[in-house]
Short mmCIF file of C-alpha atoms in Angstrom, two decimals:
data_model
loop_
_atom_site.label_atom_id
_atom_site.label_comp_id
_atom_site.label_asym_id
_atom_site.label_seq_id
_atom_site.Cartn_x
_atom_site.Cartn_y
_atom_site.Cartn_z
CA MET A 19 -8.53 83.63 12.65
CA ALA A 20 -6.97 82.71 9.44
CA GLU A 21 -3.92 81.29 11.29
CA LYS A 22 -6.15 79.26 13.39
CA SER A 23 -8.03 77.85 10.59
CA SER A 24 -4.97 76.93 8.64
CA THR A 25 -3.51 75.23 11.82
CA LYS A 26 -6.61 73.19 12.06
CA ILE A 27 -6.56 72.19 8.55
CA GLU A 28 -2.90 71.19 8.89
CA GLU A 29 -3.70 69.03 12.07
CA VAL A 30 -6.57 67.27 10.17
CA VAL A 31 -4.41 66.59 7.17
CA ASP A 32 -1.64 65.29 9.50
CA LEU A 33 -4.03 63.19 11.47
CA ARG A 34 -5.39 61.70 8.00
CA THR A 35 -1.86 60.93 6.91
CA LYS A 36 -1.04 59.33 10.23
CA LEU A 37 -4.28 57.08 10.19
CA ASN A 38 -3.73 56.25 6.47
CA GLY A 39 -0.05 55.19 7.39
CA ILE A 40 -1.50 53.04 10.39
CA PHE A 41 -4.15 51.32 8.11
CA LYS A 42 -1.71 50.55 5.44
CA ARG A 43 0.62 49.10 8.14
CA LYS A 44 -2.25 47.05 9.33
CA ARG A 45 -3.25 45.96 5.99
CA ARG A 46 0.41 44.93 5.14
CA THR A 47 0.45 42.92 8.37
CA LEU A 48 -2.73 41.20 7.73
CA GLU A 49 -1.48 40.24 4.29
CA GLU A 50 1.74 39.04 5.47
CA ASP A 51 0.05 37.04 8.18
CA ARG A 52 -2.29 35.41 5.72
CA GLU A 53 0.77 34.67 3.14
CA ILE A 54 2.69 33.12 6.22
CA LYS A 55 -0.23 31.01 7.13
CA ARG A 56 -0.70 29.89 3.66
CA GLU A 57 3.05 29.00 3.37
CA ARG A 58 2.66 27.05 6.57
CA ARG A 59 -0.31 25.17 5.33
CA GLN A 60 1.41 24.29 2.00
CA THR A 61 4.48 23.26 3.79
CA ARG A 62 2.56 20.77 6.03
CA ARG A 63 0.66 19.62 2.95
CA ASN A 64 3.83 18.90 1.01
CA SER A 65 6.08 17.60 3.77
CA HIS A 66 3.52 15.40 5.78
CA GLU A 67 4.99 16.43 8.97
CA SER A 68 6.44 13.55 11.00
CA HIS A 69 4.44 12.54 14.13
CA SER A 70 4.70 9.83 16.77
CA GLU A 71 2.06 7.68 18.52
CA ASN A 72 2.00 7.69 22.34
CA GLY A 73 5.18 9.87 22.22
CA ASP A 74 7.54 6.93 22.22
CA SER A 75 10.81 8.79 21.67
CA THR A 76 12.84 5.70 22.05
CA GLU A 77 11.38 3.87 19.18
CA LEU A 78 11.59 6.88 17.16
CA GLU A 79 15.09 7.24 17.67
CA LYS A 80 15.62 3.69 16.62
CA ILE A 81 13.70 4.18 13.38
CA HIS A 82 15.65 7.41 12.52
CA GLU A 83 19.05 5.82 13.12
CA GLY A 84 18.14 3.36 10.34
CA ILE A 85 16.96 5.95 7.79
CA THR A 86 19.16 7.95 5.39
CA GLN A 87 17.72 10.10 2.70
CA ARG A 88 19.57 11.84 0.01
CA ALA A 89 18.36 14.11 -2.87
CA LEU A 90 20.32 12.60 -5.75
CA PHE A 91 18.17 13.28 -8.60
CA ASP A 92 17.42 16.76 -9.99
CA ASP A 93 14.43 17.82 -12.28
CA GLU A 94 16.30 17.01 -15.46
CA ASP A 95 17.36 13.40 -14.15
CA CYS A 96 13.80 12.78 -13.00
CA LEU A 97 12.25 13.71 -16.40
CA LYS A 98 14.66 11.23 -18.04
CA ILE A 99 13.95 8.41 -15.51
CA GLU A 100 10.22 9.18 -15.73
CA LYS A 101 10.19 8.79 -19.45
CA LYS A 102 11.84 5.33 -19.14
CA ILE A 103 9.24 4.28 -16.46
CA ASP A 104 6.65 5.16 -19.03
CA GLU A 105 8.40 3.02 -21.55
CA VAL A 106 8.18 0.07 -19.02
CA VAL A 107 4.30 0.64 -18.73
CA ALA A 108 3.86 0.73 -22.52
CA ASN A 109 5.81 -2.41 -22.91
CA ALA A 110 3.91 -4.33 -20.41
CA GLU A 111 0.65 -3.29 -21.97
CA LYS A 112 1.86 -4.78 -25.23
CA GLY A 113 2.65 -7.93 -23.62
CA ARG A 114 6.50 -7.92 -24.04
CA TYR A 115 7.53 -9.10 -20.65
CA ARG A 116 7.69 -12.70 -19.17
CA GLU A 117 5.04 -14.11 -17.03
CA LYS A 118 5.90 -12.98 -13.67
CA THR A 119 7.36 -9.66 -14.45
CA VAL A 120 4.16 -7.72 -14.10
CA ASP A 121 2.03 -7.85 -11.07
CA ARG A 122 -1.18 -5.93 -11.17
CA ALA A 123 -3.30 -4.78 -8.16
CA PRO A 124 -5.86 -2.10 -7.74
CA LEU A 125 -4.24 1.46 -8.37
CA ARG A 126 -0.98 -0.14 -8.27
CA ILE A 127 1.34 -2.27 -10.66
CA LYS A 128 4.62 -4.04 -9.81
CA TYR A 129 7.22 -4.71 -12.34
CA PHE A 130 9.79 -7.34 -11.03
CA PHE A 131 13.48 -7.28 -12.67
CA GLY A 132 16.20 -9.59 -11.88
CA GLU A 133 14.25 -11.43 -9.31
CA GLY A 134 10.66 -11.85 -8.30
CA TYR A 135 8.98 -13.52 -5.30
CA THR A 136 5.71 -14.62 -3.79
CA TYR A 137 3.99 -12.38 -1.15
CA GLY A 138 0.53 -11.88 0.44
CA LYS A 139 -2.24 -14.07 -1.42
CA GLN A 140 0.26 -15.61 -3.84
CA MET A 141 1.82 -17.79 -1.09
CA SER A 142 0.48 -21.25 -0.50
CA GLU A 143 1.34 -20.82 3.33
CA ARG A 144 1.12 -17.32 4.70
CA GLY A 145 3.28 -15.79 7.42
CA PRO A 146 6.68 -14.34 7.84
CA GLY A 147 9.33 -16.47 6.40
CA GLN A 148 7.07 -18.27 3.83
CA GLU A 149 8.12 -15.85 1.04
CA ARG A 150 9.86 -17.50 -1.98
CA LEU A 151 11.70 -16.39 -4.94
CA TYR A 152 10.48 -17.51 -8.36
CA ALA A 153 12.28 -19.83 -10.33
CA ARG A 154 15.29 -18.29 -12.44
CA GLY A 155 14.31 -16.82 -15.81
CA VAL A 156 10.64 -16.27 -15.08
CA VAL A 157 11.20 -12.51 -14.78
CA ASP A 158 13.08 -10.22 -17.14
CA ASP A 159 16.45 -9.05 -16.43
CA ILE A 160 17.05 -5.46 -14.98
CA PRO A 161 16.98 -2.96 -17.68
CA LYS A 162 20.23 -1.48 -18.65
CA TRP A 163 18.92 2.25 -18.08
CA ILE A 164 18.36 1.27 -14.35
CA PHE A 165 22.00 0.57 -13.96
CA ASP A 166 23.21 3.56 -16.14
CA MET A 167 20.66 6.26 -14.75
CA VAL A 168 19.74 4.95 -11.13
CA GLU A 169 22.34 2.58 -9.73
CA ARG A 170 25.26 4.47 -10.87
CA LYS A 171 24.49 7.58 -8.82
CA ILE A 172 23.56 5.46 -5.79
CA VAL A 173 26.80 3.81 -6.24
CA ASP A 174 28.83 7.12 -6.74
CA ALA A 175 27.05 8.35 -3.57
CA GLY A 176 28.77 5.60 -1.56
CA ILE A 177 25.14 4.19 -0.50
CA VAL A 178 25.89 0.64 -1.76
CA PRO A 179 29.04 -0.78 -3.36
CA LYS A 180 29.20 -1.75 -6.94
CA ASN A 181 27.58 -4.91 -8.15
CA PHE A 182 25.41 -5.09 -4.94
CA ILE A 183 22.22 -4.58 -6.62
CA ASN A 184 20.70 -7.89 -8.29
CA SER A 185 17.07 -7.09 -7.83
CA ALA A 186 14.93 -4.02 -9.15
CA VAL A 187 11.20 -3.54 -8.57
CA ILE A 188 9.32 -0.69 -10.12
CA ASN A 189 5.98 0.19 -8.13
CA ASP A 190 3.68 2.54 -10.19
CA TYR A 191 0.93 4.02 -8.13
CA GLN A 192 -2.17 5.76 -9.05
CA PRO A 193 -3.81 8.39 -6.68
CA GLY A 194 -5.15 6.34 -3.76
CA GLY A 195 -2.85 3.36 -4.40
CA CYS A 196 -1.09 1.89 -1.56
CA ILE A 197 1.02 -0.88 -0.20
CA VAL A 198 0.02 -2.58 3.25
CA SER A 199 2.29 -2.91 6.08
CA HIS A 200 5.25 -5.19 5.82
CA ILE A 201 8.81 -5.98 6.36
CA ASP A 202 10.93 -6.95 3.44
CA PRO A 203 11.55 -10.77 4.03
CA GLY A 204 15.06 -10.95 5.78
CA HIS A 205 15.70 -14.44 4.48
CA ILE A 206 15.52 -13.29 0.82
CA PHE A 207 16.92 -9.62 0.86
CA ASP A 208 20.06 -8.33 2.23
CA ARG A 209 20.21 -4.72 3.72
CA PRO A 210 20.01 -1.89 3.07
CA ILE A 211 17.02 -1.51 1.16
CA VAL A 212 17.22 1.42 -1.34
CA SER A 213 14.46 3.21 -3.12
CA ALA A 214 14.19 6.21 -5.43
CA SER A 215 10.95 8.17 -5.77
CA PHE A 216 9.60 9.74 -9.01
CA PHE A 217 6.75 11.80 -10.48
CA SER A 218 5.39 13.19 -7.10
CA ALA A 219 5.89 13.50 -3.37
CA SER A 220 4.51 11.16 -0.86
CA SER A 221 5.18 9.60 2.56
CA LEU A 222 6.62 6.35 3.85
CA CYS A 223 4.66 5.36 7.12
CA PHE A 224 6.14 3.11 9.97
CA GLY A 225 4.07 1.00 12.46
CA CYS A 226 0.55 1.47 10.78
CA LYS A 227 -2.21 -1.32 10.85
CA PHE A 228 -4.45 -1.66 7.96
CA SER A 229 -8.33 -2.51 8.15
CA PHE A 230 -10.44 -3.04 4.94
CA LYS A 231 -14.00 -2.56 3.72
CA PRO A 232 -13.42 0.33 3.65
CA ILE A 233 -9.60 0.58 3.86
CA ARG A 234 -8.45 2.42 6.75
CA THR A 235 -5.05 2.91 8.58
CA THR A 236 -4.07 3.49 12.24
CA THR A 237 -1.86 6.56 13.10
CA PRO A 238 1.55 5.94 12.22
CA VAL A 239 4.58 5.98 14.53
CA LEU A 240 6.39 7.93 12.01
CA SER A 241 5.41 9.47 8.76
CA LEU A 242 8.61 10.08 6.64
CA PRO A 243 8.38 12.74 3.77
CA ILE A 244 9.68 11.37 0.41
CA SER A 245 10.19 14.01 -2.22
CA ARG A 246 10.46 13.47 -6.01
CA GLY A 247 13.97 12.67 -6.87
CA CYS A 248 14.79 11.55 -3.22
CA VAL A 249 16.83 8.37 -2.43
CA THR A 250 15.55 6.61 0.88
CA VAL A 251 17.78 3.87 2.49
CA LEU A 252 16.49 1.70 5.22
CA SER A 253 18.53 -0.65 7.52
CA GLY A 254 18.63 -1.69 11.02
CA TYR A 255 15.53 -1.32 13.14
CA ALA A 256 13.82 0.84 10.35
CA ALA A 257 14.11 -2.36 7.84
CA ASP A 258 13.67 -5.13 10.32
CA GLY A 259 12.07 -4.06 13.74
CA ILE A 260 9.07 -2.09 12.37
CA THR A 261 6.61 -2.45 9.42
CA HIS A 262 6.45 0.19 6.79
CA CYS A 263 3.72 1.12 4.22
CA ILE A 264 2.24 3.64 1.64
CA ARG A 265 -1.04 4.75 2.65
CA PRO A 266 -3.85 5.56 0.24
CA GLN A 267 -4.27 9.08 1.59
CA ASP A 268 -0.46 9.82 0.87
CA VAL A 269 -0.77 9.17 -2.64
CA THR A 270 -2.47 12.11 -4.24
CA GLU A 271 -0.90 11.99 -7.76
CA ARG A 272 0.70 9.47 -9.70
CA ARG A 273 3.92 8.04 -8.16
CA ALA A 274 6.46 5.58 -8.89
CA VAL A 275 9.28 4.21 -6.86
CA ILE A 276 12.44 2.13 -7.82
CA ILE A 277 13.30 -0.42 -5.14
CA LEU A 278 16.77 -1.70 -5.51
CA ARG A 279 18.03 -4.83 -3.37
CA ARG A 280 20.30 -7.71 -3.09
CA VAL A 281 19.01 -11.13 -3.04
CA TYR A 282 20.96 -13.61 -1.03
CA ASP A 283 22.72 -16.33 -3.12
CA ASN A 284 21.12 -19.04 -0.76
CA ALA A 285 17.58 -17.40 -0.71
CA PRO A 286 14.83 -20.17 -0.95
CA ARG A 287 13.12 -20.54 -4.48
CA LEU A 288 10.47 -22.17 -6.07
CA PRO A 289 10.84 -24.89 -8.81
CA LEU A 290 10.30 -23.92 -12.21
CA ASN A 291 7.13 -26.09 -12.62
CA TYR A 292 5.48 -24.60 -9.38
CA LYS A 293 1.78 -24.11 -9.37
CA PRO A 294 -0.04 -22.72 -6.16
CA GLU A 295 -2.10 -25.30 -4.50
CA LYS A 296 -5.96 -24.94 -4.82
CA ASN A 297 -7.58 -23.07 -2.08
CA ASN A 298 -9.75 -25.19 -0.05
CA ARG A 299 -11.62 -22.35 1.43
CA ASN A 300 -14.74 -22.78 -0.56
CA HIS A 301 -15.02 -26.51 0.39
CA SER A 302 -14.65 -25.59 4.03
CA LEU A 303 -17.41 -23.02 3.74
CA ARG A 304 -19.77 -25.29 2.18
CA GLU A 305 -19.14 -27.82 4.93
CA ARG A 306 -19.87 -25.12 7.50
CA SER A 307 -22.78 -23.82 5.76
CA ARG A 308 -24.81 -27.28 6.05
CA SER A 309 -27.40 -27.25 8.83
CA PRO A 310 -26.91 -28.98 11.95
CA ARG A 311 -30.06 -31.39 11.33
CA LYS A 312 -28.58 -32.37 8.07
CA ALA A 313 -25.15 -33.12 9.62
CA ARG A 314 -26.77 -35.11 12.32
CA GLU A 315 -28.67 -37.22 9.72
CA ARG A 316 -25.48 -37.77 7.86
CA THR A 317 -23.71 -39.04 10.72
CA SER A 318 -26.49 -40.84 12.51
CA ASP A 319 -25.82 -44.10 13.88
CA SER A 320 -29.18 -45.45 12.72
CA ASP A 321 -28.40 -45.02 9.28
CA SER A 322 -27.25 -48.39 7.75
CA GLU A 323 -25.15 -49.05 4.74
CA ASP A 324 -28.12 -50.34 2.60
CA GLU A 325 -30.34 -47.43 3.74
CA PRO A 326 -28.58 -44.18 3.13
CA TRP A 327 -29.61 -40.97 4.75
CA TYR A 328 -31.45 -39.57 1.78
CA MET A 329 -33.58 -42.72 1.51
CA LYS A 330 -34.34 -42.46 5.01
CA ASN A 331 -35.47 -38.97 4.81
CA ARG A 332 -37.64 -39.99 1.88
CA MET A 333 -39.21 -42.55 3.89
CA ARG A 334 -39.90 -39.99 6.75
CA SER A 335 -41.28 -37.66 4.15
CA ASP A 336 -43.76 -40.48 2.89
CA HIS A 337 -44.83 -41.44 6.33
CA TYR A 338 -45.58 -37.78 7.12
CA LYS A 339 -47.64 -37.49 3.96
CA GLU A 340 -49.72 -40.70 4.76
CA ASN A 341 -50.39 -39.51 8.41
CA ARG A 342 -51.60 -36.18 7.02
CA LYS A 343 -53.95 -37.96 4.67
CA HIS A 344 -55.30 -40.02 7.43
CA ARG A 345 -55.91 -36.95 9.63
CA ASN A 346 -57.55 -35.11 6.80
CA SER A 347 -60.06 -38.04 6.19
CA ALA A 348 -60.94 -38.35 9.76
CA ARG A 349 -61.78 -34.74 10.09
CA ASP A 350 -63.95 -34.95 6.96
CA SER A 351 -65.81 -37.77 8.32
CA GLU A 352 -66.75 -35.95 11.47
#
């Protein structure tokens, strides 16, 4: 009996050990699965995985052919360059730059160096090909640190030849900032278009359409992940055949990008004393807001030169008052 009871105890102990082992393995497996899922979610969040609209693989292939990305700036480089960008912001706040160097918009500030140009609402006539360079000297020269810390690495990497860059723009985005879909004006800028990203990761989207109040975007043809310290180069179809933009939902932290380009020597340029034409929109709105009756009265053939429309209306008003007076007196007499 003693032997049987000891055997049963051993079997129970052995079974418990096995069950504990199974539960531990299951617990470990569940934890590993959770960790894997967390990593995947984080990867998707950080990388903004590329996706296409309508599965147009031909267009995607053409876009990818015109895109090159290189991780040229390590964390130490980024910190030094970001400090310089902060100095640019501080100088602008103190009013140390020329008139057209700083261009402010909600949640985004542009700093033009070397060359600046009109775009969007700044143009007297809108549309592709209407952009113009500002007159020489109205924006500040490219800071020496951009040549030393940014352009030199790009030239050393063989992306552009030396002395290719003559225009630098810093776009400083706050969370929720954006830049609408556009193509860099081909009559002003040579290709390739080179940009270096700092402060945080984001995405460059191709083929989006924007709508406003509230601001919304359509699904992009391609969403290209851009990490901090990454250099993105656009040419070919990616630069000329499809629009690119920065969506508000892709800027979750402060982000700055330095765009380096070459301006053509014969690019169209505004005169030094250029002033934008006054917008006649308010006048046209006033014209449209007039009632049809008043418009007819103003253009009526019966209005003679010696009887302006406002006098005629006054006479009509007096005639109406006189008739009403007669009607009231007749009713009282009854």
